[in-house]
Amino acid sequence: MRSPGPPVWRPWAPPGKGVIEVEGVGIRRVLLHEDAADSSLARTACDRLKKVPSRIVFEDRAGGEGKGEPGRIDLDKETLRLVAFPGEMLKPCPGTGEGYICCGYQILNVGVNCPLDCSYCILQAYINQPSLRVFANLPRALSGLADRIDRDPSRFWRIGTGEFTDSLALDPVVGWTDLLLPFMEGRRNAILELKTKTVRIEGLLASRTRDRIVVSWSLNSPRIVSREEHRAPSLEKRLRAAARCQEEGFAVGFHFDPLVRHPGWKEGYERTVELLDRWIAPKKVIWISLGAMRFMPGLKPIIRRRHPGSEVLRGEFVPGTDGKLRYFKPMRTEMYAHLRELLTAWHPDPGLYLCMERDDVWLDAMGWSPGTSKGLSDYLDERARTTFSIIG
Amino acid sequence: MVGKDSRKAPPHSGDDPQTPGHTLTEGARVEIPISDLDLDHGPYCTSFGRDETALRTSIQRAGVLNPPLVHRQGEGAWAVVAGFSRLRALRDLGERACSCRDLSGSGLTALNLLLLGLHENLGTRDLNPVEKAMALARLEPLVLKDDLEKTYLPLLGLPRRHGTIEDHLALNHAEVEVRLAVASGRLCLRAFRMLRTWSSADRIEITRWIHTLKYNTNKQLQLIDIISDLMDEKCVTAHSLLETGPMADILEQAGGNPPQAAARLLRALRRLRFPSLSAAEQAFHRSVTALELPRGVSVTHPAHFEGVEYRLDIRFRNGRDLVDTLDALARTSGLEALGPPWKGGD
């Protein structure tokens, strides 16, 4: 802990008593960490949150305050901390290995923790510090990233920001799209996927960038959406937002993840695909992923404690070779095959792929397999190239 | 029966400024009726579930060498500061009164008194988990949370995590049956943590069965995990789950052969928890049995059928035996049908 000194920059009026309430987001406090105080992103956020009580925090790095045991700490989704991320912001998704095929995604780490509160969220077992943390040094980091991507033009980069937070939930506050979309304009060998459950598309629509931007929504059966995806907009709202993005020229994608076996799951997912059909033009969908519910054993007690009555732990979960618990193999194969049938009836080539699945499950459920993570990565790269040459 | 004592206070702990100093006021000797003392609770009690047989024998032979320490509370009642075990042993031996040292005029604070008793215990033995829980519960209102984490968790040999305090405070309030099981090591602390959200009746019942069936730590965790899942999935209590179907029969006959009953109970619960997996395992077992593999040959499926590779084991006495076994194996019909039962491999 450094001794408090004069703040580098004090951008906002004396603390107010308001609260910023947008759907799924209720920020009641803003903490600007000293090491993030000179960032343009922090300035934007503080300007937009003028009514919210705020103060500058003097701490080393991203804040040692309140470090604790994942699953035990209060996630404190009502405090926004603007901090500097000290590490490498763009990293390959670690995937899961051990016989499971992964997609070769690159994670751009723009923040940690999410204002939504889905019962199944893995972040509950991962986060060891409270509050919504947004990395305010993103603008500076992007110039380094640009060099890295441009230096290797033969490589294709599929980048996403939706791994440790929702890609758009905080966008109206922190203005990620203001930074990321212009950044992508100059990157010919990269695409950016923004994964969300929200309808915060104002920033996207205000941008002139469309090329190589994928906006994707996480979908589920209506029962899972209403019972498990707390603070997230309804299915219909999400699909209307997706339709709007499609109309505005964005490529859209969908992620049925996690697929959950609940009473009436087959009909539930049918209903979701019906809604998809009502709102979305299938030809312009870049890809749709399927991933059955899976979790590290440590998440189970956390879900039980934080979300009593949740249905997501029901079913025959057995340990996979990577240590995660998954539905017994024929059960998840059945789920994938059902979704495949529904989605290919909607469109013969919806760009279906499985997230973290085995080769034999691919073959049984999808009728083909990319064989390896490299194979899946190549398949998705090709989808991206094809999609953007059509749209572009 | 009570001997003389020149006892000094425990050494001062450098980490804790509130620990009493190097020496204590001796305190006057007072003869107190044991029936006037609460020997199981009280603000300074950190003694629970101990086997006091040896102490009773010692007192019978040599008397109480160190007089217990007491302190008069606001309304005049005596509180034991140190010496709970000695006093319980005396009570069990039929003694009615004990000579104690009265610290009432010593000026020691409640925290000083608590630490006095605690350090005395820590200096002579390991505290069991319930005693550590009692210590934390009594310290909690007297010290800052930060102090509790930084000073007292290490003092008690506990890890410095948020959950540690929470778990131990819950243990302090658990039912006496559960606390006795934890104190004696029959119920592990991790198992208790899993039982925290259960109803009191269910917690007591499962503790009783874990004790009766002598489950080890791993099996305790497995049992509680499976029952928790079934309670959630079927919306039932542990009690109603265990009194139905095969579980009731197993438990009824548990007294005859506890280890066997323990294994049978886990198997029965697992079948209920994983019906499809269990059916697949049984089907695979049947299909392997039907192959009539040569002697010494066995085939096992991948764990939970998650992987894709099966395993063949061959036991043989010598090279000749191995060649014969391999020949017989190559001639075994139906091998090509081995595979996941749900794909018609049965």
XYZ file of C-alpha atoms in Angstrom:
738
model
C 0.000 0.000 0.000
C 1.533 3.297 -1.054
C 0.949 6.372 1.030
C -1.785 8.546 -0.405
C -0.505 11.391 -2.513
C -2.156 13.939 -4.706
C -4.213 12.230 -7.387
C -2.854 12.456 -10.894
C -6.195 13.439 -12.210
C -9.527 14.182 -10.595
C -12.029 14.182 -13.360
C -15.402 14.358 -11.790
C -17.482 16.505 -9.564
C -17.757 15.839 -5.822
C -19.261 12.418 -5.192
C -22.995 12.285 -5.663
C -25.486 9.789 -4.324
C -26.923 8.343 -7.482
C -26.872 4.942 -9.030
C -26.549 4.036 -12.664
C -29.246 1.519 -13.474
C -29.222 -0.026 -16.892
C -30.755 -3.447 -17.391
C -28.603 -5.954 -15.559
C -26.200 -3.309 -14.268
C -26.588 -1.349 -11.071
C -23.376 0.451 -10.258
C -23.524 2.159 -6.893
C -19.854 2.951 -6.361
C -16.856 3.695 -8.547
C -13.304 3.217 -7.378
C -10.586 4.635 -9.539
C -7.281 3.041 -8.747
C -4.299 5.312 -8.743
C -2.506 3.375 -11.442
C -5.456 3.824 -13.797
C -6.133 7.473 -13.120
C -4.595 8.890 -16.283
C -6.464 6.587 -18.658
C -8.913 7.875 -21.242
C -11.131 4.871 -20.577
C -11.293 5.759 -16.882
C -12.066 9.353 -17.789
C -14.936 8.235 -20.010
C -16.340 5.945 -17.348
C -16.096 8.547 -14.608
C -17.762 11.158 -16.797
C -20.594 8.777 -17.555
C -20.983 7.863 -13.894
C -20.983 11.356 -12.476
C -23.947 10.647 -10.260
C -22.377 7.635 -8.641
C -20.372 8.048 -5.416
C -16.743 7.681 -6.291
C -13.281 7.973 -4.885
C -9.687 7.411 -5.829
C -8.018 4.396 -4.310
C -4.302 4.307 -3.678
C -3.156 0.766 -4.072
C -0.462 -1.125 -5.782
C -1.398 -2.421 -9.187
C -4.884 -3.863 -9.630
C -5.652 -3.628 -5.953
C -4.735 -6.075 -3.257
C -7.735 -4.971 -1.260
C -10.172 -7.709 -0.434
C -8.319 -10.634 -1.979
C -9.907 -13.837 -0.880
C -10.864 -17.362 -1.652
C -12.794 -17.834 -4.896
C -16.343 -18.777 -4.118
C -16.219 -17.267 -0.645
C -15.782 -13.604 -1.386
C -18.609 -11.204 -1.991
C -18.479 -10.650 -5.747
C -19.709 -7.093 -5.172
C -21.236 -6.531 -8.595
C -22.322 -3.022 -7.631
C -18.832 -1.538 -7.460
C -16.903 -0.636 -10.587
C -13.161 -0.567 -10.108
C -11.118 1.024 -12.824
C -7.719 -0.570 -12.561
C -4.645 -1.194 -14.670
C -4.059 -4.790 -15.732
C -0.375 -5.511 -15.258
C -0.102 -8.583 -17.490
C -0.479 -9.493 -21.136
C -4.004 -8.586 -22.241
C -4.218 -10.876 -25.252
C -3.683 -14.536 -24.536
C -4.711 -17.795 -26.162
C -7.717 -19.393 -24.501
C -6.220 -22.135 -22.338
C -8.929 -24.491 -23.598
C -9.237 -27.669 -21.649
C -6.905 -30.198 -23.317
C -6.862 -33.841 -22.318
C -8.734 -35.230 -25.291
C -11.150 -32.336 -25.831
C -11.167 -30.264 -28.992
C -10.906 -26.506 -28.469
C -11.406 -23.661 -30.913
C -8.114 -21.776 -30.671
C -9.612 -18.517 -29.530
C -7.569 -15.519 -28.396
C -8.893 -13.832 -25.275
C -8.599 -10.078 -25.005
C -8.864 -9.513 -21.267
C -10.694 -6.193 -20.919
C -12.165 -6.795 -17.482
C -13.100 -9.367 -14.889
C -16.451 -10.095 -13.281
C -19.835 -9.487 -14.796
C -22.870 -7.510 -13.699
C -25.100 -10.440 -14.664
C -25.385 -13.297 -12.196
C -25.898 -16.584 -14.039
C -26.070 -19.486 -11.633
C -23.758 -21.648 -13.729
C -21.069 -19.021 -14.273
C -17.551 -20.375 -13.856
C -16.341 -16.938 -12.782
C -17.868 -17.608 -9.373
C -15.127 -20.155 -8.752
C -12.422 -18.088 -10.415
C -12.694 -14.576 -9.094
C -10.684 -13.910 -5.945
C -11.201 -10.158 -5.740
C -14.477 -8.320 -5.404
C -16.098 -5.800 -7.771
C -16.483 -5.356 -11.487
C -12.919 -4.707 -12.617
C -12.358 -2.919 -15.862
C -8.830 -2.616 -17.169
C -8.351 1.040 -17.850
C -4.986 0.598 -19.547
C -6.717 -1.016 -22.539
C -6.194 2.010 -24.825
C -2.442 1.875 -24.247
C -2.332 -1.901 -24.578
C -4.101 -1.809 -27.939
C -1.202 -0.147 -29.694
C 1.092 -2.973 -28.621
C -1.491 -5.481 -29.777
C -1.746 -3.817 -33.137
C 2.003 -4.339 -33.639
C 1.734 -7.946 -32.590
C -1.114 -8.728 -34.960
C 0.259 -6.752 -37.888
C 3.707 -8.321 -37.556
C 2.284 -11.717 -38.483
C -0.042 -11.137 -41.459
C -0.192 -14.816 -42.405
C -1.769 -15.676 -39.099
C -5.500 -15.284 -38.567
C -6.553 -14.024 -35.139
C -9.976 -14.811 -33.709
C -10.190 -12.531 -30.730
C -12.931 -12.316 -28.146
C -13.538 -10.310 -24.996
C -16.331 -12.379 -23.483
C -14.326 -14.837 -21.424
C -14.018 -13.086 -18.058
C -16.854 -10.623 -18.445
C -19.805 -9.933 -20.708
C -18.495 -8.117 -23.795
C -21.227 -5.478 -23.850
C -22.883 -5.274 -20.416
C -20.636 -2.431 -19.281
C -20.116 -0.897 -22.717
C -22.462 2.059 -22.109
C -20.318 2.917 -19.097
C -16.762 2.177 -20.180
C -17.016 2.536 -23.938
C -15.211 -0.626 -25.017
C -16.729 -0.464 -28.481
C -15.414 3.087 -28.939
C -11.921 1.658 -28.634
C -12.160 -1.836 -30.032
C -14.095 -1.256 -33.236
C -11.742 1.423 -34.578
C -8.837 -0.766 -33.492
C -10.181 -3.597 -35.650
C -10.508 -1.397 -38.716
C -6.820 -1.571 -39.348
C -6.400 -5.283 -38.636
C -6.949 -7.223 -41.843
C -5.959 -10.603 -40.371
C -8.135 -10.539 -37.278
C -11.764 -10.638 -36.242
C -13.247 -9.549 -32.961
C -16.145 -11.410 -31.378
C -18.179 -9.627 -28.733
C -20.125 -12.204 -26.707
C -23.053 -11.018 -24.663
C -26.386 -11.793 -23.077
C -27.357 -8.148 -22.996
C -28.926 -5.668 -25.385
C -26.313 -2.938 -24.896
C -25.706 -2.421 -28.613
C -25.814 1.399 -28.656
C -22.046 1.677 -28.914
C -21.916 -0.824 -31.743
C -24.612 0.901 -33.730
C -22.985 4.278 -33.248
C -19.752 3.000 -34.751
C -19.077 3.045 -38.467
C -17.078 -0.200 -38.244
C -18.741 -3.402 -39.343
C -16.043 -5.409 -41.010
C -14.570 -8.287 -39.019
C -16.797 -7.640 -36.036
C -18.911 -10.539 -34.798
C -21.588 -9.854 -32.235
C -22.760 -13.045 -30.636
C -25.418 -13.887 -28.127
C -25.541 -16.621 -25.589
C -28.859 -18.448 -25.902
C -30.565 -21.070 -23.855
C -33.969 -22.610 -23.348
C -36.576 -20.165 -21.999
C -36.625 -22.047 -18.695
C -32.875 -21.708 -18.176
C -32.941 -18.062 -19.230
C -35.653 -17.207 -16.746
C -34.511 -19.388 -13.853
C -30.736 -19.374 -14.090
C -29.561 -16.297 -15.994
C -30.245 -13.714 -13.320
C -30.274 -10.055 -14.362
C -29.961 -11.007 -18.044
C -32.480 -9.794 -20.621
C -35.084 -12.196 -21.949
C -34.460 -14.389 -24.938
C -36.695 -12.288 -27.126
C -34.916 -9.072 -26.187
C -31.573 -10.630 -27.009
C -32.788 -11.841 -30.367
C -34.295 -8.467 -31.207
C -30.941 -6.880 -30.446
C -29.247 -9.496 -32.621
C -31.721 -8.814 -35.425
C -30.992 -5.113 -35.166
C -27.267 -5.773 -35.415
C -27.882 -7.976 -38.436
C -29.906 -5.226 -40.092
C -27.089 -2.819 -39.380
C -24.602 -5.045 -41.161
C -22.898 -6.877 -38.327
C -22.127 -10.569 -38.532
C -23.863 -12.345 -35.696
C -23.190 -15.610 -33.940
C -24.890 -17.636 -31.227
C -23.706 -19.807 -28.400
C -25.957 -22.441 -26.877
C -23.754 -22.793 -23.869
C -24.322 -24.324 -21.417
C -26.923 -26.738 -22.684
C -28.766 -27.942 -19.607
C -30.876 -31.085 -19.306
C -33.940 -29.914 -17.464
C -37.522 -31.171 -17.497
C -38.781 -30.535 -21.017
C -35.348 -29.573 -22.344
C -36.056 -30.813 -25.868
C -39.147 -28.665 -26.226
C -37.401 -25.787 -24.486
C -34.580 -25.653 -26.998
C -37.070 -26.104 -29.828
C -38.824 -22.990 -28.603
C -35.541 -21.088 -28.636
C -34.794 -22.159 -32.199
C -38.326 -21.066 -33.164
C -37.552 -17.638 -31.751
C -34.245 -17.626 -33.565
C -36.103 -18.355 -36.771
C -38.539 -15.528 -36.098
C -35.887 -12.855 -35.633
C -32.711 -13.894 -37.385
C -31.754 -14.387 -41.019
C -29.822 -17.664 -40.941
C -27.672 -16.958 -43.976
C -25.858 -14.179 -42.177
C -25.004 -16.193 -39.068
C -21.286 -16.803 -38.844
C -21.392 -19.693 -36.385
C -23.347 -21.341 -33.623
C -21.577 -23.178 -30.846
C -22.981 -25.886 -28.618
C -21.536 -26.717 -25.238
C -23.120 -28.971 -22.645
C -22.997 -27.909 -19.005
C -19.567 -28.607 -17.554
C -17.792 -27.348 -14.480
C -14.872 -27.885 -12.166
C -15.974 -29.721 -9.015
C -15.242 -26.657 -6.921
C -18.088 -24.768 -8.563
C -20.733 -27.132 -7.201
C -20.778 -25.963 -3.568
C -20.627 -22.377 -4.761
C -23.710 -22.800 -6.945
C -25.486 -24.589 -4.091
C -24.736 -21.731 -1.740
C -25.249 -18.776 -4.073
C -28.145 -20.156 -6.068
C -30.215 -22.523 -3.953
C -32.878 -24.113 -6.108
C -30.778 -23.946 -9.277
C -31.398 -26.833 -11.648
C -28.077 -26.771 -13.424
C -26.420 -29.365 -11.193
C -29.148 -31.927 -11.770
C -28.270 -34.762 -14.073
C -25.596 -37.399 -14.366
C -22.364 -35.445 -14.192
C -19.238 -37.572 -14.366
C -15.581 -36.522 -14.262
C -14.021 -35.931 -17.656
C -10.381 -36.620 -18.409
C -9.695 -32.923 -17.843
C -11.152 -33.046 -14.320
C -14.324 -31.160 -15.221
C -17.710 -32.692 -14.556
C -19.817 -33.278 -17.660
C -23.032 -35.081 -18.473
C -22.516 -38.788 -19.093
C -21.375 -38.993 -22.710
C -24.499 -40.456 -24.405
C -26.587 -37.784 -22.718
C -24.636 -34.883 -24.076
C -24.397 -36.573 -27.455
C -28.181 -36.742 -27.432
C -28.406 -33.041 -26.620
C -26.006 -32.001 -29.352
C -27.733 -34.239 -31.886
C -31.094 -32.723 -30.988
C -29.817 -29.172 -31.366
C -28.055 -30.085 -34.571
C -31.307 -31.439 -35.965
C -33.202 -28.290 -34.980
C -30.576 -25.894 -36.266
C -29.825 -27.642 -39.541
C -33.561 -27.740 -40.212
C -33.447 -23.963 -39.794
C -30.469 -23.643 -42.126
C -28.411 -26.417 -43.719
C -25.101 -24.804 -42.833
C -25.388 -22.792 -39.645
C -21.676 -23.123 -38.800
C -22.251 -25.484 -35.910
C -19.389 -26.430 -33.683
C -18.966 -28.033 -30.291
C -17.150 -26.308 -27.478
C -14.606 -28.437 -25.600
C -15.809 -31.800 -26.829
C -14.241 -35.083 -27.753
C -13.656 -36.385 -31.222
C -16.011 -39.354 -30.737
C -18.796 -37.074 -29.488
C -18.341 -34.863 -32.545
C -18.648 -37.881 -34.821
C -21.686 -39.304 -33.047
C -23.556 -36.025 -32.624
C -22.509 -33.969 -35.626
C -21.672 -36.646 -38.166
C -18.173 -35.247 -38.674
C -15.245 -34.110 -36.607
C -12.481 -31.578 -37.076
C -10.269 -34.216 -35.437
C -8.055 -31.810 -33.553
C -8.118 -28.319 -32.052
C -6.135 -27.160 -35.079
C -8.831 -28.646 -37.321
C -11.564 -26.774 -35.476
C -9.574 -23.573 -35.487
C -9.092 -23.867 -39.272
C -12.814 -24.525 -39.734
C -13.775 -21.403 -37.788
C -11.123 -19.280 -39.490
C -12.560 -20.340 -42.805
C -16.092 -19.470 -41.670
C -14.824 -16.051 -40.680
C -13.044 -15.485 -43.986
C -16.075 -16.580 -45.962
C -18.493 -14.543 -43.891
C -16.557 -11.347 -44.148
C -15.897 -11.652 -47.815
C -19.686 -11.891 -48.214
C -20.512 -9.074 -45.856
C -17.425 -6.988 -46.380
C -6.591 -33.992 47.242
C -5.589 -30.699 45.682
C -1.860 -30.110 45.544
C 0.184 -26.935 45.688
C 1.017 -24.979 42.602
C 3.497 -22.320 41.690
C 2.129 -21.893 38.203
C 3.125 -18.921 36.121
C 1.172 -17.441 33.276
C 2.038 -18.533 29.750
C 4.722 -16.538 27.969
C 3.600 -13.399 26.251
C 2.848 -13.785 22.573
C 4.753 -11.167 20.635
C 2.022 -10.982 17.995
C -0.699 -10.155 20.400
C -0.404 -7.097 22.558
C -3.414 -8.141 24.564
C -1.973 -11.384 25.819
C -1.374 -11.255 29.570
C 2.112 -10.383 30.728
C 4.888 -12.661 31.903
C 3.530 -13.186 35.380
C 0.115 -13.261 36.865
C -1.173 -12.170 40.173
C -1.262 -15.435 42.047
C -4.887 -15.087 43.017
C -6.434 -16.290 46.220
C -7.280 -19.936 46.749
C -11.021 -20.539 46.947
C -12.925 -23.736 47.557
C -15.758 -23.903 45.052
C -18.565 -26.459 44.837
C -18.140 -28.163 41.455
C -21.901 -28.124 40.926
C -21.705 -24.315 40.837
C -19.512 -24.422 37.763
C -20.575 -24.731 34.129
C -18.013 -27.171 32.784
C -19.214 -27.387 29.177
C -19.843 -23.811 28.175
C -18.814 -20.477 29.529
C -16.888 -17.576 28.059
C -13.445 -19.163 28.435
C -14.198 -22.770 27.647
C -12.113 -24.292 24.864
C -12.366 -27.880 25.947
C -14.664 -30.396 24.286
C -14.965 -34.070 23.530
C -11.783 -35.236 25.180
C -11.149 -38.662 26.620
C -10.421 -37.885 30.267
C -9.796 -41.426 31.470
C -6.055 -40.928 31.923
C -6.568 -37.653 33.726
C -9.076 -39.261 36.086
C -6.577 -41.997 36.896
C -3.850 -39.437 37.484
C -6.035 -37.366 39.785
C -7.109 -40.468 41.642
C -3.484 -41.305 42.289
C -1.816 -37.917 42.700
C -4.520 -35.320 43.069
C -4.893 -32.081 41.133
C -1.375 -30.715 40.867
C -2.349 -27.400 39.258
C -5.444 -25.766 40.640
C -7.999 -24.629 38.065
C -8.338 -20.899 37.471
C -11.688 -19.219 38.006
C -13.072 -15.735 37.693
C -16.164 -14.297 39.296
C -18.567 -12.913 36.705
C -20.632 -9.782 37.089
C -23.599 -11.368 38.824
C -21.506 -13.410 41.140
C -21.369 -16.698 39.273
C -17.999 -18.375 38.813
C -16.587 -18.875 35.360
C -13.830 -21.389 34.816
C -10.833 -19.857 33.045
C -8.621 -22.936 32.891
C -8.910 -26.471 34.171
C -12.155 -27.708 32.623
C -10.850 -31.235 32.173
C -9.543 -31.386 35.737
C -12.873 -30.217 37.099
C -14.848 -32.674 34.956
C -12.561 -35.476 36.083
C -13.097 -34.488 39.718
C -16.849 -34.367 39.187
C -16.787 -37.813 37.579
C -14.773 -39.102 40.520
C -17.494 -37.925 42.868
C -15.687 -34.926 44.291
C -17.989 -32.116 45.332
C -15.583 -29.209 45.632
C -12.245 -28.097 44.298
C -9.649 -25.616 45.409
C -9.226 -23.084 42.631
C -7.248 -19.927 42.103
C -9.476 -16.862 41.917
C -8.395 -14.320 39.317
C -11.279 -11.954 39.974
C -9.091 -9.212 41.372
C -6.320 -9.562 38.828
C -7.542 -6.828 36.521
C -7.353 -9.154 33.556
C -9.773 -8.422 30.718
C -12.115 -10.994 29.209
C -9.659 -11.383 26.328
C -6.736 -11.869 28.726
C -8.657 -14.541 30.604
C -9.675 -16.308 27.413
C -6.095 -16.282 26.131
C -4.830 -17.532 29.466
C -6.964 -20.649 29.230
C -6.280 -21.027 25.521
C -2.495 -20.775 25.878
C -2.570 -23.261 28.704
C -4.350 -25.739 26.479
C -2.166 -25.040 23.465
C 0.941 -25.508 25.573
C 0.016 -28.987 26.602
C -1.940 -30.559 23.729
C -3.399 -30.143 20.275
C -6.887 -28.726 20.157
C -9.413 -30.747 18.222
C -11.428 -28.931 15.501
C -14.359 -28.270 17.825
C -12.081 -26.758 20.456
C -10.558 -24.527 17.789
C -14.086 -23.570 16.786
C -14.908 -22.737 20.402
C -11.771 -20.615 20.674
C -12.602 -18.679 17.491
C -16.223 -18.196 18.533
C -15.130 -16.771 21.884
C -12.408 -14.617 20.369
C -14.602 -13.260 17.595
C -16.532 -10.691 19.678
C -13.377 -9.613 21.511
C -10.917 -8.912 18.691
C -10.933 -7.218 15.307
C -11.644 -9.456 12.327
C -8.247 -8.656 10.908
C -6.603 -9.775 14.151
C -8.663 -12.916 14.182
C -7.346 -13.764 10.718
C -3.774 -12.622 11.093
C -3.007 -13.606 14.678
C -5.396 -16.221 15.923
C -5.882 -18.461 12.891
C -2.126 -19.174 12.757
C -2.049 -19.552 16.550
C -4.657 -22.280 16.233
C -2.861 -23.861 13.287
C -5.666 -22.958 10.880
C -5.266 -21.670 7.323
C -5.841 -17.954 6.787
C -8.881 -18.053 4.537
C -12.208 -16.287 4.823
C -14.057 -19.601 4.920
C -12.057 -20.934 7.840
C -13.639 -18.606 10.366
C -17.092 -19.057 8.874
C -16.825 -22.856 8.954
C -15.565 -22.933 12.514
C -18.210 -20.547 13.795
C -20.812 -22.830 12.217
C -19.154 -25.847 13.817
C -19.321 -24.161 17.194
C -23.086 -23.986 16.808
C -23.553 -27.468 15.364
C -25.501 -30.165 17.161
C -23.681 -31.939 19.969
C -23.754 -35.257 18.071
C -22.064 -33.599 15.110
C -19.518 -31.812 17.260
C -18.629 -35.024 19.067
C -18.123 -36.758 15.732
C -15.872 -33.959 14.454
C -13.939 -33.740 17.722
C -13.212 -37.450 17.669
C -12.243 -37.431 13.983
C -15.104 -39.688 12.953
C -16.531 -36.883 10.812
C -13.938 -34.877 8.908
C -14.097 -31.109 8.774
C -14.571 -31.084 4.996
C -17.558 -33.351 5.409
C -18.976 -31.031 8.044
C -18.522 -28.123 5.654
C -20.627 -29.978 3.084
C -23.278 -30.651 5.719
C -23.563 -27.033 6.801
C -26.518 -26.257 4.578
C -28.431 -29.410 5.526
C -31.229 -29.416 8.053
C -30.282 -30.255 11.595
C -32.165 -33.573 11.521
C -30.471 -34.653 8.297
C -27.053 -33.596 9.556
C -27.462 -35.637 12.720
C -28.760 -38.654 10.825
C -25.928 -38.760 8.303
C -23.375 -38.208 11.063
C -24.809 -41.208 12.871
C -24.525 -43.396 9.763
C -21.014 -42.232 8.997
C -20.074 -43.224 12.528
C -21.893 -46.580 12.427
C -20.559 -47.551 9.008
C -17.047 -46.237 9.765
C -16.566 -44.339 6.510
C -13.100 -42.946 5.920
C -12.607 -39.337 4.828
C -12.920 -40.006 1.090
C -16.008 -42.133 1.493
C -17.590 -39.550 3.791
C -17.174 -36.920 1.120
C -18.500 -39.236 -1.583
C -21.499 -40.215 0.506
C -22.440 -36.648 1.353
C -21.878 -35.481 -2.216
C -24.134 -38.167 -3.664
C -26.838 -37.656 -1.054
C -26.697 -33.862 -1.573
C -27.165 -34.352 -5.308
C -30.079 -36.725 -4.771
C -31.711 -34.396 -2.244
C -31.470 -31.582 -4.781
C -32.610 -33.628 -7.750
C -35.457 -35.457 -6.055
C -36.404 -32.683 -3.635
C -36.261 -35.015 -0.635
C -34.608 -34.993 2.758
C -31.661 -37.244 3.558
C -33.861 -39.007 6.077
C -36.555 -39.884 3.567
C -33.932 -40.949 1.050
C -32.273 -43.342 3.474
C -35.486 -44.864 4.718
C -36.641 -45.923 1.253
C -35.823 -48.788 -1.111
C -32.578 -50.699 -0.837
C -31.006 -48.111 1.435
C -33.417 -48.918 4.256
C -32.632 -52.649 4.016
C -28.900 -52.032 3.966
C -29.020 -49.782 6.991
C -31.277 -52.156 8.863
C -28.641 -54.859 8.538
C -25.696 -52.540 8.983
C -24.816 -53.807 12.456
C -23.840 -57.247 11.130
C -20.969 -56.154 8.919
C -20.467 -52.383 8.869
C -17.740 -52.216 6.156
C -19.830 -54.363 3.817
C -22.947 -52.326 4.526
C -20.973 -49.124 3.962
C -19.896 -50.268 0.499
C -23.383 -51.532 -0.368
C -24.977 -48.268 0.689
C -22.614 -46.249 -1.493
C -23.274 -48.550 -4.449
C -27.043 -48.307 -4.009
C -26.924 -44.527 -3.772
C -24.633 -44.312 -6.774
C -27.070 -46.387 -8.851
C -29.800 -43.960 -7.885
C -27.632 -40.935 -8.630
C -26.238 -42.244 -11.933
C -28.914 -44.543 -13.379
C -27.740 -44.367 -17.001
C -24.072 -44.723 -16.155
C -24.804 -47.607 -13.789
C -26.902 -49.331 -16.442
C -24.088 -48.893 -18.976
C -21.535 -50.294 -16.552
C -23.706 -53.303 -15.828
C -24.350 -53.879 -19.527
C -20.626 -53.699 -20.232
C -19.920 -56.119 -17.416
C -22.504 -58.523 -18.815
C -21.050 -58.309 -22.297
C -17.525 -59.013 -21.029
C -18.763 -61.936 -18.956
C -20.557 -63.358 -21.999
C -17.273 -63.376 -23.952
C -15.842 -66.092 -21.718
C -12.383 -64.601 -21.848
C -9.447 -66.915 -21.142
C -8.327 -67.343 -17.557
C -6.256 -64.389 -16.327
C -7.666 -61.967 -18.904
C -9.819 -59.001 -18.001
C -11.173 -56.000 -19.872
C -12.135 -52.699 -18.270
C -13.908 -49.738 -19.792
C -12.609 -46.165 -19.576
C -13.595 -44.380 -16.383
C -17.231 -43.328 -16.698
C -16.906 -44.207 -20.423
C -15.529 -40.704 -20.898
C -12.318 -41.670 -22.641
C -12.261 -43.947 -25.662
C -9.615 -46.472 -24.733
C -10.427 -49.777 -23.077
C -7.927 -51.726 -21.093
C -6.889 -55.336 -21.409
C -5.069 -57.024 -18.517
C -3.404 -60.404 -18.818
C -2.003 -62.315 -15.889
C 0.350 -65.160 -16.781
C 2.839 -67.449 -15.062
C 5.511 -67.618 -17.759
C 6.085 -67.063 -21.463
C 4.407 -70.314 -22.457
C 1.357 -69.437 -20.436
C 1.273 -65.990 -22.056
C 1.439 -67.437 -25.585
C -1.387 -69.874 -24.747
C -3.482 -67.080 -23.278
C -2.926 -64.825 -26.300
C -3.865 -67.703 -28.620
C -7.046 -68.319 -26.661
C -7.802 -64.624 -26.628
C -7.370 -64.342 -30.409
C -9.837 -67.190 -30.834
C -12.435 -65.623 -28.527
C -15.461 -64.724 -30.567
C -17.379 -61.507 -30.063
C -14.399 -59.300 -29.162
C -15.115 -56.940 -32.040
C -18.466 -56.071 -30.497
C -16.858 -54.609 -27.376
C -17.555 -50.911 -27.021
C -19.901 -48.408 -25.472
C -23.049 -50.323 -24.466
C -25.339 -47.573 -25.695
C -24.020 -48.154 -29.207
C -25.131 -51.758 -29.219
C -21.900 -53.093 -27.811
C -23.843 -55.153 -25.294
